[in-house]
Structure formats: C-alpha cells, structure tokens
Tab-separated table of C-alpha atoms and ligand atoms in Angstrom:
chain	number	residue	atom	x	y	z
A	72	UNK	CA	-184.469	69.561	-210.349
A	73	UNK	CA	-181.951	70.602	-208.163
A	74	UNK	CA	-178.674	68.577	-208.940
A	75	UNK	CA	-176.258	68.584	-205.689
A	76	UNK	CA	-174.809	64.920	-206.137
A	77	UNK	CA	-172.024	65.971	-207.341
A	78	UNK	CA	-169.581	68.154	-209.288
A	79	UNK	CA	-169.609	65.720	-212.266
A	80	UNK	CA	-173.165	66.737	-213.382
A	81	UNK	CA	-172.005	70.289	-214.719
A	82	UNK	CA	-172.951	70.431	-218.072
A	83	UNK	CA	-170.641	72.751	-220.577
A	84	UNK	CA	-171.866	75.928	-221.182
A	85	UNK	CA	-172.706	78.061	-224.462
A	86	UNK	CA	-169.503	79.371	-224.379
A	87	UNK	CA	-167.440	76.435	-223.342
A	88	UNK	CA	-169.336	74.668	-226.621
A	89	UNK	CA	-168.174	77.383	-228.921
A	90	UNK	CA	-164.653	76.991	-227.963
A	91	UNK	CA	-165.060	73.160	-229.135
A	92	UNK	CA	-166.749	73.651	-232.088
A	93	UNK	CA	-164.030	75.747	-233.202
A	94	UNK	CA	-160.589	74.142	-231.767
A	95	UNK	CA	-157.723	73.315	-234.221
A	96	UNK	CA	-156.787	69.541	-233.955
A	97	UNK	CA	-154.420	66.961	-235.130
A	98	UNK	CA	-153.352	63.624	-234.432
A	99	UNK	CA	-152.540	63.333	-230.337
A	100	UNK	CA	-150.733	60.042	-230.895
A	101	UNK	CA	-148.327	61.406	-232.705
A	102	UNK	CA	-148.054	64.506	-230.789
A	103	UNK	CA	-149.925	66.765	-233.643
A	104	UNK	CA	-153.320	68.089	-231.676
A	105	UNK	CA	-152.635	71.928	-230.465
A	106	UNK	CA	-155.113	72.252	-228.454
A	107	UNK	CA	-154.077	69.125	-226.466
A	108	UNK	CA	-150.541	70.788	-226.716
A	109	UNK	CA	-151.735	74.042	-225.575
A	110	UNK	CA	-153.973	72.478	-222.717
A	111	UNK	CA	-151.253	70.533	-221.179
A	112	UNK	CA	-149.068	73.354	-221.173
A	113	UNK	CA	-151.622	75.571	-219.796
A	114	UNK	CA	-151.790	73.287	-217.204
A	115	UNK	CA	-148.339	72.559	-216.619
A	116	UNK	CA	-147.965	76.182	-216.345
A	117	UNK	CA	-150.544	76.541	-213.650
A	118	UNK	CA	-149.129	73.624	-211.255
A	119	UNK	CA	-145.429	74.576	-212.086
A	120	UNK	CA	-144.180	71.934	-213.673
A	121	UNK	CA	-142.398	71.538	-217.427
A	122	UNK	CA	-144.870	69.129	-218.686
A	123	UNK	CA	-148.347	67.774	-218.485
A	124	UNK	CA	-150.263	64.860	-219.951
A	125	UNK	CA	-154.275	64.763	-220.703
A	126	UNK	CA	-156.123	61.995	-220.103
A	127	UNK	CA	-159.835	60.706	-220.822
A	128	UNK	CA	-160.335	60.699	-216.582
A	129	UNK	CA	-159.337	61.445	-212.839
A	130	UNK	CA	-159.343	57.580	-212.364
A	131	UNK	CA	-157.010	56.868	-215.270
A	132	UNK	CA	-154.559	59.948	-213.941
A	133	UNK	CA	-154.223	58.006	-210.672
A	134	UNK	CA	-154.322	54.800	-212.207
A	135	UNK	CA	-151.187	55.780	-214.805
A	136	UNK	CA	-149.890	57.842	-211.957
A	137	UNK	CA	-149.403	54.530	-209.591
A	138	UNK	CA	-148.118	52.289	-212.222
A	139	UNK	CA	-145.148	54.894	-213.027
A	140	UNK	CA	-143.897	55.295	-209.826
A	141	UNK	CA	-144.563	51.645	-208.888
A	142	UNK	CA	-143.391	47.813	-209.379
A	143	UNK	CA	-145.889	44.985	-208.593
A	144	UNK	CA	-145.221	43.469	-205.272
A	145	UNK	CA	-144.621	46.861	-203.856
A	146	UNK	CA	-147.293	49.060	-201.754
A	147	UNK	CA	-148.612	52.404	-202.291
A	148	UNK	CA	-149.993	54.230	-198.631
A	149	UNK	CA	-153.058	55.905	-199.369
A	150	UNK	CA	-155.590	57.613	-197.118
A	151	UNK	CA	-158.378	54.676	-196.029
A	152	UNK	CA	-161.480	56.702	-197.614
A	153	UNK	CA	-159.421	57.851	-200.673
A	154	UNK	CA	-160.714	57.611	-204.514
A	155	UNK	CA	-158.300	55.321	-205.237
A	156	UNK	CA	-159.296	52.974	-202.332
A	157	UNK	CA	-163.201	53.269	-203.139
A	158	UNK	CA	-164.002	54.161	-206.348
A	159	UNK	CA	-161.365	53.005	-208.876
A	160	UNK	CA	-162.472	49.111	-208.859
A	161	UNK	CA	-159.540	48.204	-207.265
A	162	UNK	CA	-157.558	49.106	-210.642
A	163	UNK	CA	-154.222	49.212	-208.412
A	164	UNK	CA	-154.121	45.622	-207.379
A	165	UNK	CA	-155.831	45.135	-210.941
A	166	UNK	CA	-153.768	46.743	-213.080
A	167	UNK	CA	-150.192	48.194	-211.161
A	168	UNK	CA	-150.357	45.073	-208.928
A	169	UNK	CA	-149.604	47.199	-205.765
A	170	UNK	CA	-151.101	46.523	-202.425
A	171	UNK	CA	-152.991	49.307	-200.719
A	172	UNK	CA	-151.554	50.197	-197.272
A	173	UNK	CA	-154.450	52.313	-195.911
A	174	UNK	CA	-154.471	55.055	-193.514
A	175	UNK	CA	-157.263	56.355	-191.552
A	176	UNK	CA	-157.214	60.509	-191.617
A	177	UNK	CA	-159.384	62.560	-189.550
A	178	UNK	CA	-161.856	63.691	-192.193
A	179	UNK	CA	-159.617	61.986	-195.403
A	180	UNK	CA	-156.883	63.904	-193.660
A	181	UNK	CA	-153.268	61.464	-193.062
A	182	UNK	CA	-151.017	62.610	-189.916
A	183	UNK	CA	-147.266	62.957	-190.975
A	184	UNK	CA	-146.860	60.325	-188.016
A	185	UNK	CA	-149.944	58.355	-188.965
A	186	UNK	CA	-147.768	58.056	-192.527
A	187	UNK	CA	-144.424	57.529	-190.877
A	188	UNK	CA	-145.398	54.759	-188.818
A	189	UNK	CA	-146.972	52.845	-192.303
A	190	UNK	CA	-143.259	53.191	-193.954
A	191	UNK	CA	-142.564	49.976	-194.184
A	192	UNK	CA	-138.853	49.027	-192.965
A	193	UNK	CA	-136.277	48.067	-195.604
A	194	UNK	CA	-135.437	44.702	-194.180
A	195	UNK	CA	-135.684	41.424	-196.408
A	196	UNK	CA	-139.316	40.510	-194.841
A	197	UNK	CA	-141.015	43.318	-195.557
A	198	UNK	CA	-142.893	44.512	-198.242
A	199	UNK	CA	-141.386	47.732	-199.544
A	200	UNK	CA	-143.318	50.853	-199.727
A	201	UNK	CA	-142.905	52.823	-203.243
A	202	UNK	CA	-145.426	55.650	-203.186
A	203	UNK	CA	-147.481	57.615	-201.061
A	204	UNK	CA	-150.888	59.143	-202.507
A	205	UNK	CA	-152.286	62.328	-201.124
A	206	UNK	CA	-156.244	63.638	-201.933
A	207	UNK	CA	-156.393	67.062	-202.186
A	208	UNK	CA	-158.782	68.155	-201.212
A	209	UNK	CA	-160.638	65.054	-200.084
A	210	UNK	CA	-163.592	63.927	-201.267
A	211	UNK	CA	-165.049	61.187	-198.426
A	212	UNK	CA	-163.883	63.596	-196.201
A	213	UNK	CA	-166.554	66.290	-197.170
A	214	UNK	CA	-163.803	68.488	-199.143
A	215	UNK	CA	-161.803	69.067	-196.557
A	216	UNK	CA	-158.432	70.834	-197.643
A	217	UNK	CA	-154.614	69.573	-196.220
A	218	UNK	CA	-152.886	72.530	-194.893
A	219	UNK	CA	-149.820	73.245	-197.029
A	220	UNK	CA	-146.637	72.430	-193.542
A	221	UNK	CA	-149.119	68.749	-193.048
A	222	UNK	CA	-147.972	68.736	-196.838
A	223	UNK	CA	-144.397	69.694	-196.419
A	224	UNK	CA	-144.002	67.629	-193.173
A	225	UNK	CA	-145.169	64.536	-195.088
A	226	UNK	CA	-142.902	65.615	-198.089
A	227	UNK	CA	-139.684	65.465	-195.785
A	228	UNK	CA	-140.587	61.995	-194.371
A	229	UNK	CA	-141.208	60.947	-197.925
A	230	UNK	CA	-138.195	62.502	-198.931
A	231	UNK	CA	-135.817	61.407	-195.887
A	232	UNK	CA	-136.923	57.408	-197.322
A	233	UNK	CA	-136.875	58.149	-200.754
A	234	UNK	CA	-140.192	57.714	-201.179
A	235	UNK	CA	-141.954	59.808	-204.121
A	236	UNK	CA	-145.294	61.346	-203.874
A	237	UNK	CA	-148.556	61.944	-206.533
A	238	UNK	CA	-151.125	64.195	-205.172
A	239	UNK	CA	-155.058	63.173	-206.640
A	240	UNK	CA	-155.706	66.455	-206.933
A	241	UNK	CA	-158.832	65.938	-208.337
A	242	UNK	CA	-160.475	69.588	-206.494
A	243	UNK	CA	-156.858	71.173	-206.106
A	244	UNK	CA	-158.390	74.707	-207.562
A	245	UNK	CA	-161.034	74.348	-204.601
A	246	UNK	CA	-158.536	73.851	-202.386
A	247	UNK	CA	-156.238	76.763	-204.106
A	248	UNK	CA	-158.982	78.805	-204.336
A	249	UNK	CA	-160.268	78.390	-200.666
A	250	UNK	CA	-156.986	79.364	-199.277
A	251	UNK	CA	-155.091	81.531	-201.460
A	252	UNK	CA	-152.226	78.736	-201.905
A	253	UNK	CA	-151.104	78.881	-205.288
A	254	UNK	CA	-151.177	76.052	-207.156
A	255	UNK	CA	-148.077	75.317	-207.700
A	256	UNK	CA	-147.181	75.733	-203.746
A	257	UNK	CA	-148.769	72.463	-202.913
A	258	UNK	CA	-147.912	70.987	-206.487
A	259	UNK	CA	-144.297	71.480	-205.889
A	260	UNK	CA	-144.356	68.655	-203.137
A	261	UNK	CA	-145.470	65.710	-205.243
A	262	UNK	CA	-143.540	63.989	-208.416
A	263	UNK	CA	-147.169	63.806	-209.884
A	264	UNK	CA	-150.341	65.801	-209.728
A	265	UNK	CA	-153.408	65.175	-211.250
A	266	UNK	CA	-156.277	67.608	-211.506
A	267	UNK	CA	-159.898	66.865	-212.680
A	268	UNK	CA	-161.294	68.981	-215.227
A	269	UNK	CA	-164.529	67.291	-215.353
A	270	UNK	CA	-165.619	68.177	-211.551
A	271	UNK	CA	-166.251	71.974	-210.378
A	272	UNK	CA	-164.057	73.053	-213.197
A	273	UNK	CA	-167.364	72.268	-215.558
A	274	UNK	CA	-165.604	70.766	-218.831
A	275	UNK	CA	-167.179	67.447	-219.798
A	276	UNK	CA	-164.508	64.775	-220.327
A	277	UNK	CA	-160.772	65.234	-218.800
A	278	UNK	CA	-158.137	65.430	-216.468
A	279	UNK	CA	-154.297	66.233	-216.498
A	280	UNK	CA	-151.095	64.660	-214.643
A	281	UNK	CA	-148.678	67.107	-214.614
A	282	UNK	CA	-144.776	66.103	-213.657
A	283	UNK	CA	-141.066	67.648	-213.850
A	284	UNK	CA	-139.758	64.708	-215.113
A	285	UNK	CA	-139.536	63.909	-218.453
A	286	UNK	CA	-138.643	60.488	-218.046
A	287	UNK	CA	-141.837	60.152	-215.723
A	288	UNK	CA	-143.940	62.181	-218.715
A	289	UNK	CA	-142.918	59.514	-221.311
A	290	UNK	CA	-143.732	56.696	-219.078
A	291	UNK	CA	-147.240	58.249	-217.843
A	292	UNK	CA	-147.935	58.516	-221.591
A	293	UNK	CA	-147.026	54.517	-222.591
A	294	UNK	CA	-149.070	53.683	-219.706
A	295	UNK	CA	-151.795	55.901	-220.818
A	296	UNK	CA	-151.572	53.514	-224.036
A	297	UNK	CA	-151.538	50.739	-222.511
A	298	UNK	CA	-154.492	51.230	-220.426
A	299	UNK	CA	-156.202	52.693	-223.480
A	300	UNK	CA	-156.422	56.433	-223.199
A	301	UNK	CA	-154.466	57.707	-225.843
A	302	UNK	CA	-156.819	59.676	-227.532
A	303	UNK	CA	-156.552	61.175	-231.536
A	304	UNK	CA	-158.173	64.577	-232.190
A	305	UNK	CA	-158.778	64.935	-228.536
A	306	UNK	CA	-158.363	69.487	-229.198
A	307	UNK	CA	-162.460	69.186	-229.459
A	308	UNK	CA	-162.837	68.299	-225.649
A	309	UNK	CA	-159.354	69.270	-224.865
A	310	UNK	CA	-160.813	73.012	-225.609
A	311	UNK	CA	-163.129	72.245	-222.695
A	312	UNK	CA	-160.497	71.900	-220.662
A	313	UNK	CA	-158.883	75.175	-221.772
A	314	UNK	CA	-162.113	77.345	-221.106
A	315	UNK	CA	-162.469	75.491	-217.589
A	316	UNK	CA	-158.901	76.804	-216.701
A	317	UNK	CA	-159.326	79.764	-218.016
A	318	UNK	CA	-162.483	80.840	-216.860
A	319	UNK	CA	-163.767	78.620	-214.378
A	320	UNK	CA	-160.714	78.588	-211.635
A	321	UNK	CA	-162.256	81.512	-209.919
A	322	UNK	CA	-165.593	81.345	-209.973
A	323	UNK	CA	-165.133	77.918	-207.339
A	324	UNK	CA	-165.488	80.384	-204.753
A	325	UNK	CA	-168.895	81.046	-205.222
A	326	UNK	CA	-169.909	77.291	-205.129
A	327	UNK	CA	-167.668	77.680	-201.839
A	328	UNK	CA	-170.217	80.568	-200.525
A	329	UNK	CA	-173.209	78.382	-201.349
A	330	UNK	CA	-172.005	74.992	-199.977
A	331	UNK	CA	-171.525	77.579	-195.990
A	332	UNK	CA	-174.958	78.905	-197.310
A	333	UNK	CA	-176.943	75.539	-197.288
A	334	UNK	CA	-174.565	73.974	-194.332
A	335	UNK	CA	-176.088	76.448	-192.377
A	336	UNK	CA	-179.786	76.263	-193.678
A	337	UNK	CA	-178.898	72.279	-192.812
A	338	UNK	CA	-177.839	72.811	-189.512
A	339	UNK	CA	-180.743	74.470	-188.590
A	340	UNK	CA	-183.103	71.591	-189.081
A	341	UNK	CA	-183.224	69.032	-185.764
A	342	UNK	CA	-183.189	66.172	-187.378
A	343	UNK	CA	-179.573	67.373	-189.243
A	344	UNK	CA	-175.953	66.780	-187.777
A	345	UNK	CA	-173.308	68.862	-189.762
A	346	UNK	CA	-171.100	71.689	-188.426
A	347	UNK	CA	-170.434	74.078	-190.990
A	348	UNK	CA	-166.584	74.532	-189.836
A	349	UNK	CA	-165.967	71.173	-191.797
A	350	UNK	CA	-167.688	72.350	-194.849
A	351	UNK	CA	-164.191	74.018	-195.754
A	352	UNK	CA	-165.284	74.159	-199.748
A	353	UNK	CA	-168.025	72.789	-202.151
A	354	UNK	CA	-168.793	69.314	-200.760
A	355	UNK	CA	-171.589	69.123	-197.548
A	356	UNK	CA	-171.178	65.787	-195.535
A	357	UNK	CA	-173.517	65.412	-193.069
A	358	UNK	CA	-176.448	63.139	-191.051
A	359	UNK	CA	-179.485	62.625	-190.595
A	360	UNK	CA	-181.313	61.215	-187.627
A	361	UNK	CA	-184.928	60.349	-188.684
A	362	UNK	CA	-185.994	56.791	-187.263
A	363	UNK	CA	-189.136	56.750	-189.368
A	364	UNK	CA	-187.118	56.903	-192.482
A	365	UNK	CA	-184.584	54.973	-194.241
A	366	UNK	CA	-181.653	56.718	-195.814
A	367	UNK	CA	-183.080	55.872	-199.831
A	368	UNK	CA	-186.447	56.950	-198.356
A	369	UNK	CA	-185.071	60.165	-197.587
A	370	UNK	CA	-183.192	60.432	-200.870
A	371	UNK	CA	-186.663	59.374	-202.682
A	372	UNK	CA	-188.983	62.156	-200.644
A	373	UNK	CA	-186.265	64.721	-201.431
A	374	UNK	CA	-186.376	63.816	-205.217
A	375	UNK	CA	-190.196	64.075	-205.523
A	376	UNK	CA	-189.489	67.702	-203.791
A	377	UNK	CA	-186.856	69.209	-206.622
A	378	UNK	CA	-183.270	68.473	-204.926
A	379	UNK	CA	-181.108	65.211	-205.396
A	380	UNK	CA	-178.277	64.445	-203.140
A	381	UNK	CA	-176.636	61.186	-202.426
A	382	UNK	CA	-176.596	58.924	-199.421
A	383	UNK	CA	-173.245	57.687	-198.667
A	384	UNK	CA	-173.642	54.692	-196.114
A	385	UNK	CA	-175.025	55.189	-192.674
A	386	UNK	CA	-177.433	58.297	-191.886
A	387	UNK	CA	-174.778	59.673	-193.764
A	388	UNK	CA	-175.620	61.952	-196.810
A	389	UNK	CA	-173.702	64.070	-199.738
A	390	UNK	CA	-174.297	67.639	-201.107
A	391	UNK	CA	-172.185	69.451	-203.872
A	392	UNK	CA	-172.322	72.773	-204.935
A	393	UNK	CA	-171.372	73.286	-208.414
A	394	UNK	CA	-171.022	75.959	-211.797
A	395	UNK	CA	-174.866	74.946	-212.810
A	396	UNK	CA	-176.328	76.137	-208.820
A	397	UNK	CA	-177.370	79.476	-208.184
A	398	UNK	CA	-177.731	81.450	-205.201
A	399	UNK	CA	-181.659	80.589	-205.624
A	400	UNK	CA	-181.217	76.756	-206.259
A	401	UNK	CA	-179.253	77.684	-202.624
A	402	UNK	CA	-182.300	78.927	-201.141
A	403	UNK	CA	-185.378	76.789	-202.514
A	404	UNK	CA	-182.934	73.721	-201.949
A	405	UNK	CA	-183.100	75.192	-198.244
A	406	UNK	CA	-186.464	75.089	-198.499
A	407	UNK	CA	-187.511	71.919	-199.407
A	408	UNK	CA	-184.882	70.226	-197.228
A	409	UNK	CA	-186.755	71.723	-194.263
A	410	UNK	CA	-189.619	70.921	-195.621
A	411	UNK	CA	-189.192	67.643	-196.265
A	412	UNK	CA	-186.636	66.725	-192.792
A	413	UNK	CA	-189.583	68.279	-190.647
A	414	UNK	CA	-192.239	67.069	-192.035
A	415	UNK	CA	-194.021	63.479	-190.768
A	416	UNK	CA	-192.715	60.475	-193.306
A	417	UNK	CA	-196.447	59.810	-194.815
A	418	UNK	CA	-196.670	62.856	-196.384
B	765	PLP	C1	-163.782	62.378	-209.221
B	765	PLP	C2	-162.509	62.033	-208.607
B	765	PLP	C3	-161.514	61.366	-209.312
B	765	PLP	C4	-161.655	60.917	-210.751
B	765	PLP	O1	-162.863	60.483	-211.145
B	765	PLP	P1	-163.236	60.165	-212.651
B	765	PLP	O2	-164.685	59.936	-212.564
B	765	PLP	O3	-162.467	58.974	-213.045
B	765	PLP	O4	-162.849	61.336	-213.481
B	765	PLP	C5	-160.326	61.106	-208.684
B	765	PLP	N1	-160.126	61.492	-207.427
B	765	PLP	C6	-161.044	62.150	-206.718
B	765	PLP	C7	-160.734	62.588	-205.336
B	765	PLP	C8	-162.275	62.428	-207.278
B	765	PLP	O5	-163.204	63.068	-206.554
C-alpha cells in the first residue's frame, strides 16, 4: 500500500530505533532526562532561541502555547482553515477560554491588512485581542509556505499593538528547507514556535515550543502539567526526536521533488484540477471532477488499487509525500491514479 494521507504515518526507522533503545534517561519532571535536555536544546539551537520545551504533540504545543500568552475573555486571530481552528477540538475555547477571531488567507495564507483590520480596538466595548497565530507552512492550504517580509510585515503590526505572536510551525523545516530561510529567520518573529517532530521529520511521538523567554518557558511547562503532558523518562522517544533533527531536516527536499513529481502526473489526468505552482512542498491539494463517483468512492477504488489519500470535503482530495515514499511509490502511485481517474466507475 501506498500511504500518502499524511506525514504522520512515517514509521521510525532501524536506525532511529537504535538511538532509543540506547538513550540515557532520568526523571523529566524534575528536570533529570538528558536526552530530553539535549533535545530541547538541540532544538532551541536550531530556531534560535535560549530554551525549548518537549511535549507529547503539535496540538498540545499550540494548545500550551495559547494559554501562555492568553487570559480567558480575550481572542486569539488565527487563519480560518488553521489546525488550531479544525483539528484541535476546539481546545482554545475548551481549555484557554479564548475566542477564535478567524481570518480567511488565500491558500491558509493571512494578508498583513487582512490581520490589521481583525485588531480589535482598545476601547471599553471591545473584546481585546491577545495573540495572533501563524501556520507555517499551512496545512489546509496544501503546504503552502508564508514568505519571510508577509512575516515581518505582520510582526510590525503585531508589534506596533503590542500584540505577541506563536508560529504552529508544525512543517517549519519544509518550509526552511524549500526556501533556504534559516530557521531561525522566520523563528525570530514569533514569542513562540512550535515544530512537529512526528510529521515529515519521521520520529514517532513529539513536538517542541521553543521561546526566549524564560518566564514564558516556565509557564509553557506548568501548563504542560496541567494539561497532562509532563512526561518522566521521556529520553526513549525524545531520542527520536534527536535523530529526526539530526538526520531527517534535509532529506524533506526529496519528499518536496516527489510531491512536483506526482502534481504533475495528477495534472495530466482530465478529470484532475491542481496546478503544480501551489504544490510549493510535500502536501498535494487538489480536485476531482468525476460525476459518476462520490468522493469516498474514489478514495475506496484507489485503496483496492495500492494508494490511500484522503478526501477533504468537496471534490476536494489530500496527498503527502513523506520519509517512507520512494521515487517508485512516486511513479506506480502515478500509475494507478490514472488508472483508476480514467477508467469507467464499474470497473
Ligand atoms: C499535525 C499538525 C499539528 C499537530 O498535530 P498533532 O497530531 O497534535 O501532533 C499542528 N499544526 C499543524 C499545522 C499540523 O499539521
């Protein structure tokens, strides 16, 4: 089977499992794990900030993220597609008791003036905006990737109302990798970034929120607590996390070159809408027109050929590219989709 519904499905490799097996631990409570120690600095490091925190996922990172730089009452402006508008079981209203303000971007993508205009005034009426969220890159929006002066643009307006900033930067090394932008170029916009280990990075459990604040660090990790993250000899999957940075930062650019590879096999099948310019790193968004088929009857004649993808509302459908696809997974996934896409629905 051909696995393209996502990033997540990665499984860790030989290597990645021998790193586990033999990882020094200790208590991460109480501060005592050194590979959790030596992961978050390795990350911090990498974004360019002093400190880093890990946590069990992307969703708690936001989630820990929004109640630190938030009060309830107060509203957070997020993109309208965002992962913290669709997937995170409304956790901000649940847990942070913030109201989502959302913004519609062109492909996930906010406007500085699309964010300016959803400041809310400070008068005595209105509700008072305390954080803006940024995806990078976006996920809903087929992986597209901010350029770094929308970043800086939205970082003065931010900055001008005193307004901080967290980044879900959930595929930041795709978008890093895609460009050339270092890391810590985009990082050094946001009071908080979080970064996914778990996705095209290939560890299995993980993410980091990485901060120059100390006093922010020490609050990210009682709310990590409190929403029950804080993990004990966390070194055995936090040496997943090591290996991904280590080794699997890179190597993105290859899942890059196979996501243009199968846009383009895509494109070439009538019944497909997709223009490969969007497909800007591993994530394929695109449609598919085919009145004698449902959506789930696509996804279902596509299974029984070898390649999964997901449908994601509409005639609208998801591809990933990932560490566990080859250049031939590329090529007999192009295959069957044109097999399948041209061929009658009864057979
Ligand atoms: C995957 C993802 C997350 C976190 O997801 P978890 O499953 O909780 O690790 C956060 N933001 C974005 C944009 C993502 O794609």
């Amino acid at each position: 089977m051909i696995d393209l519904r996502s990033d997540t499905v990665t499984r860790p490799s030989r290597a990645m499992r021998d790193a586990m097996v033999h990882a020094p631990v200790g208590d991460d409570v109480y501060g005592e794990d050194p590979t959790v120690n030596r992961l978050q600095e390795l990350a911090a490091a990498l974004l360019g900030k002093a400190g880093a925190l890990y946590v069990p996922s992307g969703t708690m990172a936001n989630q820990v993220s929004i109640r630190v730089h938030t009060q309830p009452g107060r509203e957070v402006i997020v993109e309208s597609a965002a992962h913290i508008v669709r997937y995170e079981q409304g956790a901000a209203a649940a847990l942070a008791g913030v109201q989502l303000h959302w913004v519609s971007g062109k492909r996930g993508l906010m406007t500085p003036e699309a964010i300016e205009a959803a400041i809310r005034p400070k008068d005595p009426h209105s509700i008072q905006t305390a954080l803006i969220c940024i995806e990078n890159t976006h996920n809903s929006g087929g992986g597209s990737i901010y350029p770094l002066e929308t970043i800086a643009r939205i970082r003065a307006l931010a900055q001008q109302h005193g307004i901080p900033m967290h980044l879900d930067g959930a595929r930041l090394f795709n978008a890093v990798v895609a460009t050339g932008v270092p890391a810590s170029d985009y990082a050094k916009h946001f009071e908080t970034v979080s970064v996914c280990l778990s996705k095209g990075l290939g560890a299995p459990v993980g993410s980091l929120i990485a901060t120059n604040d100390e006093h922010l660090l020490q609050g990210l990790r009682r709310y990590r607590r409190m929403y029950g993250g804080a993990m004990r000899q966390a070194g055995i999957v936090a040496a997943a996390g090591i290996f991904a940075l280590e080794h699997n930062i890179a190597r993105l650019k290859e899942d890059h070159d196979r996501a243009q590879r199968l846009a383009r096999i895509l494109c070439a099948i009538p019944s497909v809408s997709l223009e490969p310019a969007h497909v800007e790193t591993n994530i394929i968004i695109f449609e598919i027109h085919d009145a004698r088929r449902t959506s789930s009857e696509i996804v279902a004649s596509l299974k029984e050929a070898g390649v999964l993808i997901n449908a994601i509302g509409g005639h609208r459908f998801r591809a990933v590219t990932h560490l566990d696809i080859e250049e031939h997974d590329i090529e007999e996934a192009g295959r069957i989709f044109t097999a399948v896409l041209n061929s009658p629905s009864n057979v």
